[in-house]
Tab-separated table of C-alpha atoms and ligand atoms in Angstrom:
chain	number	residue	atom	x	y	z
I	155	UNK	CA	11.616	8.380	-14.782
I	156	UNK	CA	10.067	11.685	-15.765
I	157	UNK	CA	6.512	12.956	-15.639
I	158	UNK	CA	4.573	12.663	-18.881
I	159	UNK	CA	4.493	15.806	-21.039
I	160	UNK	CA	1.174	17.044	-22.363
I	161	UNK	CA	1.528	15.800	-25.958
I	162	UNK	CA	2.507	12.280	-24.801
I	163	UNK	CA	-0.504	11.787	-22.506
I	164	UNK	CA	-2.668	10.225	-25.256
I	165	UNK	CA	-0.147	7.532	-26.147
I	166	UNK	CA	0.073	6.386	-22.528
I	167	UNK	CA	-3.687	6.417	-21.975
I	168	UNK	CA	-4.382	4.600	-25.255
I	169	UNK	CA	-1.982	1.816	-24.264
I	170	UNK	CA	-3.593	1.447	-20.867
I	171	UNK	CA	-7.158	1.858	-22.086
I	172	UNK	CA	-6.945	-1.037	-24.546
I	173	UNK	CA	-5.411	-3.292	-21.928
I	174	UNK	CA	-7.949	-2.081	-19.371
I	175	UNK	CA	-10.864	-3.212	-21.533
I	176	UNK	CA	-9.182	-6.532	-22.263
I	177	UNK	CA	-8.590	-7.113	-18.571
I	178	UNK	CA	-12.099	-6.078	-17.583
I	179	UNK	CA	-13.360	-8.757	-19.929
I	180	UNK	CA	-11.345	-11.304	-17.966
I	181	UNK	CA	-12.529	-9.833	-14.681
I	182	UNK	CA	-8.968	-9.354	-13.559
I	183	UNK	CA	-8.705	-5.631	-12.903
I	184	UNK	CA	-10.408	-4.326	-9.839
I	185	UNK	CA	-11.199	-0.723	-10.588
I	186	UNK	CA	-14.741	-0.457	-11.870
I	187	UNK	CA	-16.513	-1.179	-15.121
I	188	UNK	CA	-16.122	2.005	-17.114
I	189	UNK	CA	-13.215	2.431	-19.495
I	190	UNK	CA	-10.343	4.623	-18.465
I	191	UNK	CA	-11.259	7.465	-20.824
I	192	UNK	CA	-14.791	7.533	-19.411
I	193	UNK	CA	-13.442	7.694	-15.890
I	194	UNK	CA	-11.084	10.525	-16.756
I	195	UNK	CA	-13.868	12.411	-18.556
I	196	UNK	CA	-15.950	12.160	-15.364
I	197	UNK	CA	-13.072	13.702	-13.430
I	198	UNK	CA	-13.014	16.600	-15.917
I	199	UNK	CA	-9.223	16.730	-16.277
I	200	UNK	CA	-7.425	17.875	-19.417
I	201	UNK	CA	-4.128	16.544	-20.812
I	202	UNK	CA	-2.410	19.626	-19.400
I	203	UNK	CA	-3.908	18.867	-15.970
I	204	UNK	CA	-2.674	15.269	-16.142
I	205	UNK	CA	0.842	16.388	-17.080
I	206	UNK	CA	0.882	18.969	-14.254
I	207	UNK	CA	-0.473	16.487	-11.682
I	208	UNK	CA	2.066	13.864	-12.723
I	209	UNK	CA	4.897	16.393	-12.400
I	210	UNK	CA	3.719	17.539	-8.974
I	211	UNK	CA	3.263	13.990	-7.672
I	212	UNK	CA	6.675	12.834	-8.879
I	213	UNK	CA	8.477	15.962	-7.644
I	214	UNK	CA	6.946	15.515	-4.202
I	215	UNK	CA	7.993	11.843	-4.046
I	216	UNK	CA	11.509	12.804	-5.204
I	217	UNK	CA	11.848	15.490	-2.549
I	218	UNK	CA	10.687	13.047	0.126
I	219	UNK	CA	12.977	10.226	-1.060
I	220	UNK	CA	16.228	12.198	-1.448
I	221	UNK	CA	17.444	11.441	2.047
I	222	UNK	CA	17.204	7.703	1.362
I	223	UNK	CA	17.852	7.412	-2.379
I	224	UNK	CA	20.390	10.202	-2.967
I	225	UNK	CA	20.155	13.435	-4.999
I	226	UNK	CA	18.223	12.106	-8.041
I	227	UNK	CA	15.746	9.387	-7.041
I	228	UNK	CA	13.866	7.299	-9.640
I	229	UNK	CA	16.434	8.268	-12.223
I	230	UNK	CA	15.586	6.397	-15.415
I	231	UNK	CA	15.426	8.610	-18.497
I	232	UNK	CA	13.416	6.132	-20.554
I	233	UNK	CA	10.416	5.789	-18.249
I	234	UNK	CA	7.417	8.142	-18.389
I	235	UNK	CA	5.243	8.540	-15.329
I	236	UNK	CA	1.495	9.255	-15.346
I	237	UNK	CA	-0.574	10.003	-12.240
I	238	UNK	CA	-4.284	9.273	-12.706
I	239	UNK	CA	-6.635	11.273	-10.428
I	240	UNK	CA	-9.293	8.541	-10.409
I	241	UNK	CA	-10.787	6.381	-7.650
I	242	UNK	CA	-9.925	2.676	-7.470
I	243	UNK	CA	-6.409	1.268	-7.434
I	244	UNK	CA	-4.251	1.302	-10.531
I	245	UNK	CA	-0.543	0.540	-10.689
I	246	UNK	CA	0.800	-0.638	-14.016
I	247	UNK	CA	3.912	-0.725	-16.152
I	248	UNK	CA	4.171	-1.342	-19.908
I	249	UNK	CA	6.349	-0.571	-22.923
I	250	UNK	CA	5.615	2.370	-25.241
I	251	UNK	CA	7.152	2.900	-28.685
I	252	UNK	CA	10.571	3.903	-27.385
I	253	UNK	CA	10.197	4.020	-23.606
I	254	UNK	CA	8.193	2.534	-20.744
I	255	UNK	CA	5.154	3.906	-18.897
I	256	UNK	CA	4.525	3.672	-15.155
I	257	UNK	CA	0.996	4.602	-14.072
I	258	UNK	CA	-0.287	5.090	-10.501
I	259	UNK	CA	-3.779	6.230	-9.456
I	260	UNK	CA	-5.037	8.466	-6.663
I	261	UNK	CA	-7.244	5.586	-5.475
I	262	UNK	CA	-4.154	3.505	-4.788
I	263	UNK	CA	-2.561	6.321	-2.778
I	264	UNK	CA	-5.742	6.695	-0.716
I	265	UNK	CA	-5.992	2.947	-0.083
I	266	UNK	CA	-2.345	2.902	1.039
I	267	UNK	CA	-2.973	5.920	3.268
I	268	UNK	CA	-5.774	4.036	5.039
I	269	UNK	CA	-3.548	0.953	5.447
I	270	UNK	CA	-0.782	3.095	6.885
I	271	UNK	CA	-3.139	4.724	9.424
I	272	UNK	CA	-4.428	1.270	10.454
I	273	UNK	CA	-0.831	0.041	10.806
I	274	UNK	CA	0.135	2.960	13.046
I	275	UNK	CA	-2.999	2.533	15.175
I	276	UNK	CA	-2.186	-1.153	15.563
I	277	UNK	CA	1.305	-0.236	16.828
I	278	UNK	CA	-0.185	2.365	19.171
I	279	UNK	CA	-2.621	-0.237	20.514
I	280	UNK	CA	0.270	-2.567	21.336
I	281	UNK	CA	1.903	0.247	23.330
I	282	UNK	CA	-1.367	1.133	25.039
I	283	UNK	CA	-2.135	-2.480	25.994
I	284	UNK	CA	1.162	-2.587	27.903
I	285	UNK	CA	0.848	0.868	29.387
I	286	UNK	CA	-0.067	0.761	33.067
I	287	UNK	CA	-0.039	4.567	33.002
I	288	UNK	CA	-2.763	4.843	30.349
I	289	UNK	CA	-4.750	2.199	32.207
I	290	UNK	CA	-4.606	4.126	35.444
I	291	UNK	CA	-5.484	7.399	33.680
I	292	UNK	CA	-8.582	5.874	32.042
I	293	UNK	CA	-9.677	3.501	34.780
I	294	UNK	CA	-9.967	-0.252	34.296
I	295	UNK	CA	-13.370	-0.409	32.628
I	296	UNK	CA	-12.763	2.509	30.255
I	297	UNK	CA	-9.315	1.121	29.428
I	298	UNK	CA	-10.794	-2.229	28.371
I	299	UNK	CA	-13.420	-0.457	26.264
I	300	UNK	CA	-10.816	1.714	24.506
I	301	UNK	CA	-8.636	-1.335	23.687
I	302	UNK	CA	-11.644	-3.066	22.110
I	303	UNK	CA	-12.507	0.117	20.235
I	304	UNK	CA	-8.941	0.292	18.860
I	305	UNK	CA	-9.242	-3.229	17.435
I	306	UNK	CA	-12.605	-2.383	15.916
I	307	UNK	CA	-11.261	0.809	14.356
I	308	UNK	CA	-8.241	-0.991	12.843
I	309	UNK	CA	-10.575	-3.583	11.296
I	310	UNK	CA	-12.861	-0.787	10.059
I	311	UNK	CA	-10.002	1.142	8.419
I	312	UNK	CA	-8.514	-1.986	6.827
I	313	UNK	CA	-11.935	-2.938	5.468
I	314	UNK	CA	-12.404	0.630	4.149
I	315	UNK	CA	-8.999	0.359	2.437
I	316	UNK	CA	-10.044	-2.823	0.639
I	317	UNK	CA	-13.303	-1.188	-0.509
I	318	UNK	CA	-11.431	1.959	-1.587
I	319	UNK	CA	-9.026	-0.246	-3.551
I	320	UNK	CA	-11.746	-2.315	-5.202
I	321	UNK	CA	-14.715	0.006	-5.485
I	322	UNK	CA	-13.126	3.393	-5.383
I	323	UNK	CA	-15.957	4.504	-3.120
I	324	UNK	CA	-15.873	7.472	-0.773
I	325	UNK	CA	-12.697	7.486	1.291
I	326	UNK	CA	-13.300	8.197	4.980
I	327	UNK	CA	-11.068	10.937	6.321
I	328	UNK	CA	-9.483	9.215	9.310
I	329	UNK	CA	-6.318	11.274	9.222
I	330	UNK	CA	-8.123	14.397	10.458
I	331	UNK	CA	-9.318	12.523	13.572
I	332	UNK	CA	-5.821	11.540	14.696
I	333	UNK	CA	-3.434	13.426	16.917
I	334	UNK	CA	-0.490	15.137	15.183
I	335	UNK	CA	2.104	12.539	16.283
I	336	UNK	CA	0.139	9.535	14.962
I	337	UNK	CA	-0.696	11.403	11.767
I	338	UNK	CA	2.966	12.161	11.215
I	339	UNK	CA	3.950	8.510	11.783
I	340	UNK	CA	1.289	7.410	9.284
I	341	UNK	CA	2.559	9.945	6.693
I	342	UNK	CA	6.134	8.684	7.074
I	343	UNK	CA	5.010	5.082	6.553
I	344	UNK	CA	2.854	6.064	3.554
I	345	UNK	CA	5.803	7.865	1.980
I	346	UNK	CA	7.955	4.733	2.350
I	347	UNK	CA	5.061	2.703	0.882
I	348	UNK	CA	4.960	4.977	-2.181
I	349	UNK	CA	8.739	4.675	-2.470
I	350	UNK	CA	8.321	0.900	-2.554
I	351	UNK	CA	5.636	1.161	-5.271
I	352	UNK	CA	7.755	3.391	-7.549
I	353	UNK	CA	10.961	1.362	-7.064
I	354	UNK	CA	9.068	-1.888	-7.578
I	355	UNK	CA	7.612	-0.581	-10.876
I	356	UNK	CA	11.092	0.439	-12.017
I	357	UNK	CA	12.138	-3.114	-11.125
I	358	UNK	CA	9.517	-4.375	-13.588
I	359	UNK	CA	11.001	-2.062	-16.235
I	360	UNK	CA	14.455	-3.503	-15.608
I	361	UNK	CA	13.077	-7.041	-15.872
I	362	UNK	CA	11.163	-6.267	-19.078
I	363	UNK	CA	14.199	-4.676	-20.694
I	364	UNK	CA	16.233	-7.790	-20.029
I	365	UNK	CA	13.483	-9.907	-21.631
I	366	UNK	CA	13.334	-7.656	-24.693
I	367	UNK	CA	17.123	-7.801	-25.069
I	368	UNK	CA	16.862	-11.589	-25.163
I	369	UNK	CA	14.162	-11.319	-27.817
I	370	UNK	CA	11.402	-12.515	-25.451
I	371	UNK	CA	7.969	-10.956	-25.948
I	372	UNK	CA	7.363	-8.582	-23.022
I	373	UNK	CA	4.963	-6.032	-24.419
I	374	UNK	CA	1.835	-6.675	-22.357
I	375	UNK	CA	0.703	-4.460	-19.492
I	376	UNK	CA	1.824	-5.579	-16.044
I	377	UNK	CA	-1.085	-4.799	-13.700
I	378	UNK	CA	-0.250	-4.918	-10.036
I	379	UNK	CA	-3.618	-6.342	-9.025
I	380	UNK	CA	-4.006	-9.413	-11.151
I	381	UNK	CA	-2.912	-12.986	-10.842
I	382	UNK	CA	-2.308	-14.193	-14.385
I	383	UNK	CA	-2.600	-17.818	-15.315
I	384	UNK	CA	1.111	-18.311	-15.629
I	385	UNK	CA	1.961	-17.803	-11.991
I	386	UNK	CA	5.550	-19.026	-12.240
I	387	UNK	CA	6.536	-16.346	-14.702
I	388	UNK	CA	4.696	-13.707	-12.726
I	389	UNK	CA	6.303	-14.847	-9.484
I	390	UNK	CA	9.801	-14.569	-10.920
I	391	UNK	CA	9.111	-11.063	-12.196
I	392	UNK	CA	7.491	-9.899	-8.929
I	393	UNK	CA	10.312	-11.259	-6.787
I	394	UNK	CA	12.820	-9.622	-9.136
I	395	UNK	CA	11.010	-6.251	-8.867
I	396	UNK	CA	10.880	-6.511	-5.044
I	397	UNK	CA	14.596	-7.311	-4.865
I	398	UNK	CA	15.310	-4.399	-7.219
I	399	UNK	CA	13.494	-2.059	-4.791
I	400	UNK	CA	15.460	-3.374	-1.789
I	401	UNK	CA	18.759	-3.059	-3.670
I	402	UNK	CA	18.008	0.608	-4.378
I	403	UNK	CA	18.177	1.526	-0.662
I	404	UNK	CA	20.920	1.194	1.927
I	405	UNK	CA	21.145	-1.976	3.962
I	406	UNK	CA	19.804	-0.148	7.020
I	407	UNK	CA	16.675	0.993	5.203
I	408	UNK	CA	15.739	-2.393	3.743
I	409	UNK	CA	13.641	-3.490	6.700
I	410	UNK	CA	11.805	-0.142	6.724
I	411	UNK	CA	11.023	-0.554	3.029
I	412	UNK	CA	9.876	-4.142	3.587
I	413	UNK	CA	7.633	-2.937	6.427
I	414	UNK	CA	6.210	-0.261	4.087
I	415	UNK	CA	5.620	-2.846	1.351
I	416	UNK	CA	3.127	-4.507	3.732
I	417	UNK	CA	0.717	-1.657	2.943
I	418	UNK	CA	0.434	-2.874	-0.633
I	419	UNK	CA	0.924	-6.572	-0.032
I	420	UNK	CA	-1.729	-6.829	2.688
I	421	UNK	CA	-4.192	-5.332	0.224
I	422	UNK	CA	-3.219	-8.031	-2.269
I	423	UNK	CA	-3.783	-10.731	0.325
I	424	UNK	CA	-7.244	-9.432	1.220
I	425	UNK	CA	-8.328	-8.934	-2.368
I	426	UNK	CA	-7.004	-12.297	-3.583
I	427	UNK	CA	-8.769	-13.996	-0.697
I	428	UNK	CA	-12.010	-12.096	-1.255
I	429	UNK	CA	-12.049	-13.038	-4.892
I	430	UNK	CA	-11.025	-16.636	-4.150
I	431	UNK	CA	-8.254	-16.483	-6.664
I	432	UNK	CA	-5.628	-19.088	-7.037
I	433	UNK	CA	-6.840	-21.279	-4.222
I	434	UNK	CA	-4.334	-24.078	-4.360
I	435	UNK	CA	-1.248	-21.883	-4.382
I	436	UNK	CA	0.275	-20.239	-1.376
I	437	UNK	CA	-0.536	-16.527	-1.673
I	438	UNK	CA	2.057	-14.715	-3.678
I	439	UNK	CA	2.019	-11.690	-1.382
I	440	UNK	CA	2.965	-13.750	1.686
I	441	UNK	CA	5.791	-15.394	-0.268
I	442	UNK	CA	6.979	-11.992	-1.361
I	443	UNK	CA	6.953	-10.612	2.181
I	444	UNK	CA	8.877	-13.607	3.462
I	445	UNK	CA	11.448	-13.306	0.671
I	446	UNK	CA	11.920	-9.600	1.359
I	447	UNK	CA	12.127	-10.105	5.097
I	448	UNK	CA	14.898	-12.680	4.793
I	449	UNK	CA	16.778	-10.448	2.311
I	450	UNK	CA	16.383	-7.362	4.518
I	451	UNK	CA	17.677	-9.220	7.557
I	452	UNK	CA	17.417	-7.913	11.091
I	453	UNK	CA	17.757	-4.196	11.789
I	454	UNK	CA	18.795	-3.096	15.245
I	455	UNK	CA	16.311	-0.765	16.928
I	456	UNK	CA	13.486	-1.360	14.471
I	457	UNK	CA	11.237	-3.530	16.575
I	458	UNK	CA	8.034	-1.816	15.408
I	459	UNK	CA	8.737	-2.701	11.782
I	460	UNK	CA	9.745	-6.243	12.646
I	461	UNK	CA	6.612	-6.802	14.721
I	462	UNK	CA	4.363	-5.336	12.011
I	463	UNK	CA	6.029	-7.488	9.379
I	464	UNK	CA	5.625	-10.700	11.359
I	465	UNK	CA	1.989	-9.776	12.017
I	466	UNK	CA	1.402	-9.158	8.284
I	467	UNK	CA	2.840	-12.546	7.330
I	468	UNK	CA	0.770	-14.329	9.990
I	469	UNK	CA	-2.323	-12.382	8.938
I	470	UNK	CA	-1.857	-13.430	5.302
I	471	UNK	CA	-1.361	-17.068	6.199
I	472	UNK	CA	-4.379	-17.162	8.514
I	473	UNK	CA	-6.663	-15.432	6.018
I	474	UNK	CA	-5.504	-17.827	3.336
I	475	UNK	CA	-6.065	-20.931	5.458
I	476	UNK	CA	-9.556	-19.706	6.449
I	477	UNK	CA	-10.349	-19.001	2.825
I	478	UNK	CA	-9.073	-22.387	1.618
I	479	UNK	CA	-11.110	-24.091	4.364
I	480	UNK	CA	-14.176	-22.101	3.319
I	481	UNK	CA	-14.431	-20.409	6.726
I	482	UNK	CA	-13.508	-16.832	5.731
I	483	UNK	CA	-15.959	-14.416	7.286
I	484	UNK	CA	-15.086	-11.573	4.977
I	485	UNK	CA	-16.903	-11.811	1.666
I	486	UNK	CA	-17.245	-8.491	-0.145
I	487	UNK	CA	-20.862	-8.038	0.932
I	488	UNK	CA	-19.974	-8.770	4.553
I	489	UNK	CA	-17.181	-6.218	4.290
I	490	UNK	CA	-19.573	-3.575	2.955
I	491	UNK	CA	-22.066	-4.276	5.740
I	492	UNK	CA	-19.305	-4.042	8.332
I	493	UNK	CA	-18.072	-0.696	6.982
I	494	UNK	CA	-21.619	0.650	6.674
I	495	UNK	CA	-22.450	-0.311	10.250
I	496	UNK	CA	-19.377	1.504	11.588
I	497	UNK	CA	-19.404	4.656	9.487
I	498	UNK	CA	-21.154	6.717	12.188
I	499	UNK	CA	-19.294	5.209	15.122
I	500	UNK	CA	-17.917	7.524	17.796
I	501	UNK	CA	-14.150	6.982	17.670
I	502	UNK	CA	-13.235	9.950	19.872
I	503	UNK	CA	-12.118	7.850	22.857
I	504	UNK	CA	-9.259	6.638	20.644
I	505	UNK	CA	-7.936	10.148	20.015
I	506	UNK	CA	-8.155	10.815	23.761
I	507	UNK	CA	-6.169	7.651	24.563
I	508	UNK	CA	-3.504	8.525	21.967
I	509	UNK	CA	-3.080	11.974	23.497
I	510	UNK	CA	-2.633	10.440	26.953
I	511	UNK	CA	-0.141	7.912	25.548
I	512	UNK	CA	2.041	10.531	23.858
I	513	UNK	CA	1.771	13.077	26.655
I	514	UNK	CA	2.778	10.390	29.105
I	515	UNK	CA	5.741	9.449	26.939
I	516	UNK	CA	7.026	12.983	26.839
I	517	UNK	CA	6.894	13.000	30.621
I	518	UNK	CA	8.704	9.669	30.741
I	519	UNK	CA	11.433	10.925	28.419
I	520	UNK	CA	11.926	14.011	30.587
I	521	UNK	CA	12.167	11.854	33.680
I	522	UNK	CA	14.593	9.477	31.949
I	523	UNK	CA	16.653	12.522	30.908
I	524	UNK	CA	16.748	13.757	34.502
I	525	UNK	CA	18.066	10.431	35.694
I	526	UNK	CA	20.720	10.191	32.982
S	618	ZN	ZN1	4.637	-5.921	-9.502
């Protein structure tokens, strides 16, 4: 995969733009009503800017992935990569005249960043809830309040991620409110999430090539955020692309990558449920997580990932059951009201609790070291 060069930008955008309009007509693509060219014109970026942004994005992902994927990650000469600096989530793959295009938007990265922060806060909450030391530092009443606030903040960030994914609205800057350790953990998870996205898209390319070699028509655009009518075909291709991503990493890293895939797949679950798609089927994203989890197997010493993964699967199943039973409390309007009501909330007690938690841990490690 290589970043698009300036003179090839138009071909990629034309291919996506036509499909974008067609999909908008079917109400299948989430990101807004305006055509892609209109959106890009609003952003004021030139072809040269798009080529430079795509190069920078891909180089950064390559540098980050080298440790896991070897010296030349995402190495497929016949795939062109385009990064779109627009709000709303886009991830798509489709054939060009003599290569394939993979397209990812800034809105998707921001939505995944929010999911990764919420995931890390959820893990921190589990540690805090079992920390007698934090409880004694805060006092019983304050401790209970902070635990409730944590849950509220996780729900708020997850809801913001869904809105960012669907609406491409203003993205709240949660990262700046976190302590350095939590921010770092969220960045690491986000990076693994982006690795999953890029590998998964290359998995689609591999699948499409095999179809084309067999003479099967495979020239439509594969949007990541749609559930086409022919679910069986889609399911096979998605599961293939997920397996392709897991096969690209070492056995030890598979569970980490599966954990990171939750960032994307939880968004799917929420959005599918919100839009009441595909009601009779079990949600594809939960099936995918389960398939990846059983393929990844158990990794020693990765309890956080395992716990998060189990929670994501349970979350998907519960949301789906509620939705099928008509008892889901989270319609899009309700979600917007919830986010609006919490946008001015004072979350500072959470940062304070995280600082106590990590400071305490450093002390614990020192003490454990002294005893060793
Ligand atoms: Zn896919």
